[in-house]
CSV table of C-alpha atoms and ligand atoms in Angstrom, one decimal:
chain,number,residue,atom,x,y,z
A,1219,UNK,CA,36.1,-45.3,159.8
A,1220,UNK,CA,37.8,-42.5,161.7
A,1221,UNK,CA,36.6,-39.0,160.7
A,1222,UNK,CA,39.3,-36.3,160.4
A,1223,UNK,CA,39.3,-33.9,163.5
A,1224,UNK,CA,37.9,-30.6,162.1
A,1225,UNK,CA,39.9,-28.7,164.8
A,1226,UNK,CA,43.3,-30.2,163.9
A,1227,UNK,CA,45.8,-27.7,162.6
A,1228,UNK,CA,46.8,-28.9,159.2
A,1229,UNK,CA,49.3,-26.2,158.3
A,1230,UNK,CA,52.9,-27.1,157.7
A,1231,UNK,CA,54.9,-27.2,161.0
A,1232,UNK,CA,58.0,-25.1,161.4
A,1233,UNK,CA,60.5,-25.0,164.2
A,1234,UNK,CA,62.6,-21.9,164.6
A,1235,UNK,CA,65.8,-22.2,166.7
A,1236,UNK,CA,66.0,-18.7,168.2
A,1237,UNK,CA,67.4,-16.5,170.9
A,1238,UNK,CA,68.0,-13.7,168.4
A,1239,UNK,CA,66.2,-10.7,167.0
A,1240,UNK,CA,66.1,-12.4,163.6
A,1241,UNK,CA,64.2,-15.4,165.0
A,1242,UNK,CA,61.7,-13.1,166.6
A,1243,UNK,CA,61.2,-11.1,163.4
A,1244,UNK,CA,60.8,-14.3,161.4
A,1245,UNK,CA,58.2,-15.6,163.8
A,1246,UNK,CA,56.4,-12.3,163.7
A,1247,UNK,CA,56.4,-12.3,159.9
A,1248,UNK,CA,55.0,-15.9,159.7
A,1249,UNK,CA,52.4,-15.2,162.4
A,1250,UNK,CA,51.2,-12.3,160.3
A,1251,UNK,CA,50.9,-14.6,157.2
A,1252,UNK,CA,49.1,-17.3,159.2
A,1253,UNK,CA,49.9,-20.1,156.7
A,1254,UNK,CA,52.4,-22.1,158.9
A,1255,UNK,CA,52.2,-23.5,162.4
A,1256,UNK,CA,55.2,-22.0,164.0
A,1257,UNK,CA,57.0,-22.9,167.2
A,1258,UNK,CA,60.2,-21.3,168.6
A,1259,UNK,CA,62.9,-22.8,170.7
A,1260,UNK,CA,65.1,-21.0,173.2
A,1261,UNK,CA,68.1,-22.3,175.1
A,1262,UNK,CA,66.7,-20.8,178.3
A,1263,UNK,CA,69.8,-18.8,179.2
A,1264,UNK,CA,68.2,-15.3,179.5
A,1265,UNK,CA,66.2,-14.9,182.7
A,1266,UNK,CA,63.4,-12.7,181.3
A,1267,UNK,CA,63.3,-13.2,177.5
A,1268,UNK,CA,61.1,-10.7,175.6
A,1269,UNK,CA,57.6,-11.9,174.7
A,1270,UNK,CA,57.6,-13.9,171.5
A,1271,UNK,CA,55.0,-14.0,168.8
A,1272,UNK,CA,54.8,-17.9,168.7
A,1273,UNK,CA,54.5,-20.8,171.1
A,1274,UNK,CA,57.9,-21.2,172.7
A,1275,UNK,CA,59.7,-24.1,174.3
A,1276,UNK,CA,62.8,-23.5,176.4
A,1277,UNK,CA,65.9,-25.6,177.2
A,1278,UNK,CA,68.2,-27.9,175.4
A,1279,UNK,CA,67.0,-30.9,173.4
A,1280,UNK,CA,69.7,-33.3,174.6
A,1281,UNK,CA,72.2,-33.0,171.7
A,1282,UNK,CA,71.8,-34.0,168.1
A,1283,UNK,CA,69.8,-37.2,168.9
A,1284,UNK,CA,67.4,-35.3,171.1
A,1285,UNK,CA,66.8,-32.6,168.5
A,1286,UNK,CA,66.2,-35.3,165.8
A,1287,UNK,CA,63.8,-37.1,168.0
A,1288,UNK,CA,61.9,-33.8,168.7
A,1289,UNK,CA,61.7,-33.1,164.9
A,1290,UNK,CA,60.1,-36.5,164.4
A,1291,UNK,CA,57.8,-36.5,167.4
A,1292,UNK,CA,56.5,-33.0,166.6
A,1293,UNK,CA,56.2,-33.8,162.9
A,1294,UNK,CA,58.2,-30.7,162.0
A,1295,UNK,CA,58.1,-30.0,158.2
A,1296,UNK,CA,61.0,-27.5,158.1
A,1297,UNK,CA,63.7,-26.3,160.6
A,1298,UNK,CA,65.1,-22.8,160.6
A,1299,UNK,CA,68.3,-22.2,162.5
A,1300,UNK,CA,68.1,-18.5,163.4
A,1301,UNK,CA,70.5,-18.8,166.4
A,1302,UNK,CA,73.2,-16.3,167.1
A,1303,UNK,CA,76.3,-16.6,164.8
A,1304,UNK,CA,78.4,-17.5,167.9
A,1305,UNK,CA,76.0,-20.4,168.9
A,1306,UNK,CA,78.1,-23.0,167.0
A,1307,UNK,CA,77.1,-26.1,168.9
A,1308,UNK,CA,73.3,-25.9,168.3
A,1309,UNK,CA,73.9,-25.0,164.7
A,1310,UNK,CA,76.1,-28.2,164.2
A,1311,UNK,CA,73.4,-30.2,166.0
A,1312,UNK,CA,70.7,-28.7,163.8
A,1313,UNK,CA,72.5,-29.6,160.6
A,1314,UNK,CA,73.0,-33.2,161.8
A,1315,UNK,CA,69.5,-33.6,163.3
A,1316,UNK,CA,67.8,-32.3,160.2
A,1317,UNK,CA,69.8,-34.8,158.1
A,1318,UNK,CA,68.8,-37.7,160.5
A,1319,UNK,CA,65.1,-36.7,160.5
A,1320,UNK,CA,65.0,-35.9,156.8
A,1321,UNK,CA,63.7,-32.3,157.5
A,1322,UNK,CA,64.7,-29.4,155.2
A,1323,UNK,CA,67.0,-26.9,157.1
A,1324,UNK,CA,67.7,-23.2,156.5
A,1325,UNK,CA,70.1,-21.0,158.4
A,1326,UNK,CA,69.0,-17.4,158.9
A,1327,UNK,CA,72.2,-15.4,159.9
A,1328,UNK,CA,72.9,-11.8,159.9
A,1329,UNK,CA,76.0,-10.7,157.9
A,1330,UNK,CA,79.2,-10.1,159.9
A,1331,UNK,CA,80.4,-6.5,160.4
A,1332,UNK,CA,83.2,-5.4,158.2
A,1333,UNK,CA,85.8,-2.8,158.9
A,1334,UNK,CA,85.0,0.8,157.8
A,1335,UNK,CA,87.4,3.7,157.3
A,1336,UNK,CA,88.5,5.0,160.7
A,1337,UNK,CA,88.0,1.7,162.5
A,1338,UNK,CA,90.9,0.6,164.6
A,1339,UNK,CA,90.2,-3.2,164.8
A,1340,UNK,CA,92.4,-6.0,166.0
A,1341,UNK,CA,91.1,-9.4,165.0
A,1342,UNK,CA,91.2,-12.3,167.3
A,1343,UNK,CA,90.2,-15.9,166.6
A,1344,UNK,CA,88.5,-16.5,169.9
A,1345,UNK,CA,87.9,-14.8,173.3
A,1346,UNK,CA,91.1,-16.0,175.1
A,1347,UNK,CA,93.1,-14.6,172.1
A,1348,UNK,CA,91.1,-11.3,172.3
A,1349,UNK,CA,91.9,-11.0,176.0
A,1350,UNK,CA,95.6,-11.7,175.3
A,1351,UNK,CA,95.6,-9.0,172.6
A,1352,UNK,CA,94.8,-6.3,175.2
A,1353,UNK,CA,98.5,-6.5,176.1
A,1354,UNK,CA,100.4,-6.4,179.3
A,1355,UNK,CA,99.8,-2.7,180.3
A,1356,UNK,CA,96.6,-2.0,182.2
A,1357,UNK,CA,93.7,-0.7,180.1
A,1358,UNK,CA,90.1,0.5,180.6
A,1359,UNK,CA,88.1,-2.1,178.7
A,1360,UNK,CA,84.4,-2.2,177.7
A,1361,UNK,CA,83.5,-5.9,177.6
A,1362,UNK,CA,80.6,-6.6,175.3
A,1363,UNK,CA,80.8,-10.4,175.0
A,1364,UNK,CA,77.7,-11.4,176.8
A,1365,UNK,CA,78.1,-13.1,180.2
A,1366,UNK,CA,78.7,-16.7,179.3
A,1367,UNK,CA,82.4,-16.4,178.3
A,1368,UNK,CA,83.6,-13.6,180.4
A,1369,UNK,CA,85.6,-15.9,182.7
A,1370,UNK,CA,88.4,-15.6,180.1
A,1371,UNK,CA,89.0,-12.1,181.4
A,1372,UNK,CA,90.5,-13.6,184.6
A,1373,UNK,CA,93.6,-14.5,182.6
A,1374,UNK,CA,94.4,-10.7,182.4
A,1375,UNK,CA,93.6,-9.3,185.9
A,1376,UNK,CA,95.7,-6.1,185.3
A,1377,UNK,CA,92.9,-4.4,183.3
A,1378,UNK,CA,89.9,-2.4,184.5
A,1379,UNK,CA,86.8,-4.1,183.0
A,1380,UNK,CA,83.4,-2.6,182.4
A,1381,UNK,CA,81.3,-5.7,181.7
A,1382,UNK,CA,77.9,-5.3,180.0
A,1383,UNK,CA,75.4,-8.1,179.9
A,1384,UNK,CA,71.7,-8.7,179.9
A,1385,UNK,CA,71.7,-10.8,183.1
A,1386,UNK,CA,74.2,-10.4,185.9
A,1387,UNK,CA,77.6,-12.0,185.9
A,1388,UNK,CA,77.5,-14.4,188.9
A,1389,UNK,CA,79.7,-15.0,190.7
A,1390,UNK,CA,81.6,-11.8,189.9
A,1391,UNK,CA,84.9,-12.2,188.1
A,1392,UNK,CA,88.0,-13.0,190.1
A,1393,UNK,CA,89.8,-9.8,189.0
A,1394,UNK,CA,90.5,-6.7,191.2
A,1395,UNK,CA,88.9,-4.1,188.9
A,1396,UNK,CA,85.6,-4.9,187.4
A,1397,UNK,CA,82.3,-3.1,187.2
A,1398,UNK,CA,79.1,-4.4,185.8
A,1399,UNK,CA,76.2,-3.0,183.7
A,1400,UNK,CA,73.0,-4.9,183.1
A,1401,UNK,CA,71.4,-3.7,179.9
A,1402,UNK,CA,69.7,-5.1,176.8
A,1403,UNK,CA,70.2,-3.5,173.4
A,1404,UNK,CA,69.6,-1.8,171.1
A,1405,UNK,CA,72.2,0.7,172.0
A,1406,UNK,CA,72.4,4.1,170.2
A,1407,UNK,CA,75.7,5.5,169.1
A,1408,UNK,CA,75.3,8.7,171.1
A,1409,UNK,CA,74.7,6.7,174.3
A,1410,UNK,CA,77.6,4.4,173.5
A,1411,UNK,CA,79.9,7.4,173.0
A,1412,UNK,CA,78.8,8.9,176.3
A,1413,UNK,CA,79.5,5.5,178.0
A,1414,UNK,CA,83.0,5.2,176.5
A,1415,UNK,CA,83.9,8.8,177.4
A,1416,UNK,CA,82.5,8.6,181.0
A,1417,UNK,CA,84.5,5.5,181.8
A,1418,UNK,CA,87.6,6.6,179.8
A,1419,UNK,CA,87.5,3.4,177.8
A,1420,UNK,CA,90.5,2.7,175.6
A,1421,UNK,CA,89.6,-0.7,174.3
A,1422,UNK,CA,86.4,-2.5,173.4
A,1423,UNK,CA,86.1,-6.3,173.4
A,1424,UNK,CA,83.4,-7.4,170.9
A,1425,UNK,CA,82.2,-10.5,169.1
A,1426,UNK,CA,81.6,-10.0,165.4
A,1427,UNK,CA,77.9,-10.5,166.0
A,1428,UNK,CA,76.7,-8.3,163.1
A,1429,UNK,CA,73.3,-6.5,163.1
A,1430,UNK,CA,72.2,-3.0,163.9
A,1431,UNK,CA,71.3,-3.4,167.6
A,1432,UNK,CA,74.8,-3.5,169.0
A,1433,UNK,CA,76.6,-1.7,166.2
A,1434,UNK,CA,76.5,1.7,168.0
A,1435,UNK,CA,79.6,0.8,170.2
A,1436,UNK,CA,81.7,0.3,167.0
A,1437,UNK,CA,80.5,3.6,165.5
A,1438,UNK,CA,81.3,5.3,168.9
A,1439,UNK,CA,84.7,3.7,169.1
A,1440,UNK,CA,85.5,4.8,165.5
A,1441,UNK,CA,84.5,8.4,166.3
A,1442,UNK,CA,86.8,8.4,169.4
A,1443,UNK,CA,89.7,6.5,167.8
A,1444,UNK,CA,89.3,3.6,170.3
A,1445,UNK,CA,90.7,0.2,169.5
A,1446,UNK,CA,88.2,-2.7,169.1
A,1447,UNK,CA,89.4,-6.2,169.7
A,1448,UNK,CA,87.0,-8.1,167.4
A,1449,UNK,CA,86.4,-11.8,167.9
A,1450,UNK,CA,85.9,-13.7,164.6
A,1451,UNK,CA,82.9,-15.9,164.2
A,1452,UNK,CA,83.3,-19.6,164.9
A,1453,UNK,CA,82.9,-22.0,162.0
A,1454,UNK,CA,79.4,-23.0,161.2
A,1455,UNK,CA,78.1,-26.1,159.3
A,1456,UNK,CA,77.7,-25.7,155.5
A,1457,UNK,CA,73.9,-25.3,155.2
A,1458,UNK,CA,71.8,-23.2,152.9
A,1459,UNK,CA,71.9,-19.7,154.5
A,1460,UNK,CA,70.0,-16.5,154.0
A,1461,UNK,CA,70.5,-13.1,155.6
A,1462,UNK,CA,67.0,-11.7,155.8
A,1463,UNK,CA,63.5,-12.6,157.0
A,1464,UNK,CA,62.1,-12.0,153.5
A,1465,UNK,CA,64.6,-14.5,152.0
A,1466,UNK,CA,63.7,-17.1,154.7
A,1467,UNK,CA,60.0,-16.7,153.9
A,1468,UNK,CA,60.7,-17.1,150.2
A,1469,UNK,CA,62.7,-20.3,150.9
A,1470,UNK,CA,59.8,-21.7,152.9
A,1471,UNK,CA,57.4,-20.9,150.1
A,1472,UNK,CA,59.7,-22.5,147.6
A,1473,UNK,CA,59.6,-25.8,149.5
A,1474,UNK,CA,56.0,-26.2,148.5
A,1475,UNK,CA,55.4,-28.0,151.8
A,1476,UNK,CA,52.6,-30.5,152.0
A,1477,UNK,CA,50.2,-30.4,154.9
A,1478,UNK,CA,51.5,-32.3,158.0
A,1479,UNK,CA,50.2,-35.8,158.1
A,1480,UNK,CA,47.7,-36.5,160.9
B,1413,LIG,P1,75.6,-23.2,171.9
B,1413,LIG,O1,76.9,-23.2,172.6
B,1413,LIG,O2,75.6,-23.3,170.4
B,1413,LIG,O3,74.6,-24.3,172.4
B,1413,LIG,C1,74.8,-25.0,173.6
B,1413,LIG,C2,73.6,-25.9,173.9
B,1413,LIG,O4,72.5,-25.1,174.3
B,1413,LIG,C3,73.1,-26.7,172.7
B,1413,LIG,O5,73.9,-27.9,172.6
B,1413,LIG,C4,71.7,-26.9,173.1
B,1413,LIG,O6,71.5,-27.9,174.1
B,1413,LIG,C5,71.3,-25.6,173.8
B,1413,LIG,N1,70.7,-24.6,172.9
B,1413,LIG,C6,71.3,-23.6,172.2
B,1413,LIG,N2,70.4,-22.9,171.5
B,1413,LIG,C7,69.2,-23.5,171.7
B,1413,LIG,C8,67.9,-23.2,171.2
B,1413,LIG,N3,67.7,-22.1,170.4
B,1413,LIG,N4,66.9,-24.0,171.6
B,1413,LIG,C9,67.2,-25.1,172.4
B,1413,LIG,N5,68.4,-25.4,172.9
B,1413,LIG,C10,69.4,-24.6,172.5
B,1413,LIG,O7,74.7,-21.9,172.2
B,1413,LIG,P2,75.1,-20.6,173.1
B,1413,LIG,O8,76.2,-19.8,172.4
B,1413,LIG,O9,75.3,-21.0,174.5
B,1413,LIG,O10,73.8,-19.7,172.9
B,1413,LIG,C11,72.6,-20.1,173.5
B,1413,LIG,C12,71.4,-19.4,172.9
B,1413,LIG,O11,71.6,-18.0,173.1
B,1413,LIG,C13,71.2,-19.6,171.4
B,1413,LIG,O12,69.9,-20.0,171.2
B,1413,LIG,C14,71.6,-18.3,170.8
B,1413,LIG,O13,70.8,-18.0,169.7
B,1413,LIG,C15,71.4,-17.3,171.9
B,1413,LIG,N6,72.4,-16.2,171.9
B,1413,LIG,C16,73.8,-16.6,171.9
B,1413,LIG,C17,74.7,-15.5,171.9
B,1413,LIG,C18,76.2,-15.9,171.8
B,1413,LIG,O14,77.0,-14.9,171.8
B,1413,LIG,N7,76.6,-17.1,171.9
B,1413,LIG,C19,74.3,-14.2,171.8
B,1413,LIG,C20,72.9,-13.9,171.8
B,1413,LIG,C21,72.0,-14.9,171.8
B,1413,LIG,P3,71.2,-29.4,173.7
B,1413,LIG,O15,72.5,-30.0,173.1
B,1413,LIG,O16,70.8,-30.1,175.0
B,1413,LIG,O17,70.1,-29.4,172.7
């Protein structure tokens, strides 16, 4: 007869798909509780990610099948998709992989920003449309899109771009007027206002990411009457979704998860 290993962790196993402040906050909250064995997954895009409060793996799974295989191999009891609202591919993969592996799935997604009085917003369905909406005449544009999709700016080389991203844009954009700032939020409204004024910005390109950390640029643009070209969120799969860490913890508790089998 084989005796159970007394050192084996028998807590339910959770996988959090991360790369966001929400994923980090959830991992932190669960680590403090101690009643789940939590691991986090990052795409591996950011060169120096912040320290995380749970064991972390990095890099793609190899599509839906790869993620489903990972869920099975690691005996994951519940999957939480806490990826960024614009990370549509991994969210689709998560929905399908959870179905294949028979693992309960929850999405944790911050609410979108909504227009407030004084906001001058132009909505765009995607980044190429947002770039086109800058118009023909040259403008001074703060680009807050992250670095992965900024190549779309090359379609409108007449503008002067101030491109902000965590990691450098490499190679630089093939446009005559671009400057680059490497910075990681949160960004305070007063600092954003100073930045917009210093560079005489007259348009802000933004994704509708939601959340407090990068809202300062929208408050600053409102105060200065500057137009924001706001890129709408991509479609996400229809899965149960909550907006807060507390609600995600409540969902987990409601699952009444059994211990992972040996
Ligand atoms: P995406 O287009 O939805 O995903 C592309 C591929 O990257 C996925 O198919 C998957 O590769 C891999 N991947 C994405 N997230 C992963 C994760 N958490 N763990 C392991 N693999 C992951 O994603 P994206 O827009 O490039 O974003 C990449 C990551 O950056 C996400 O984790 C997201 O939370 C974070 N992020 C994105 C944005 C944004 O604006 N898009 C902003 C802030 C943070 P395989 O198919 O090989 O599994």
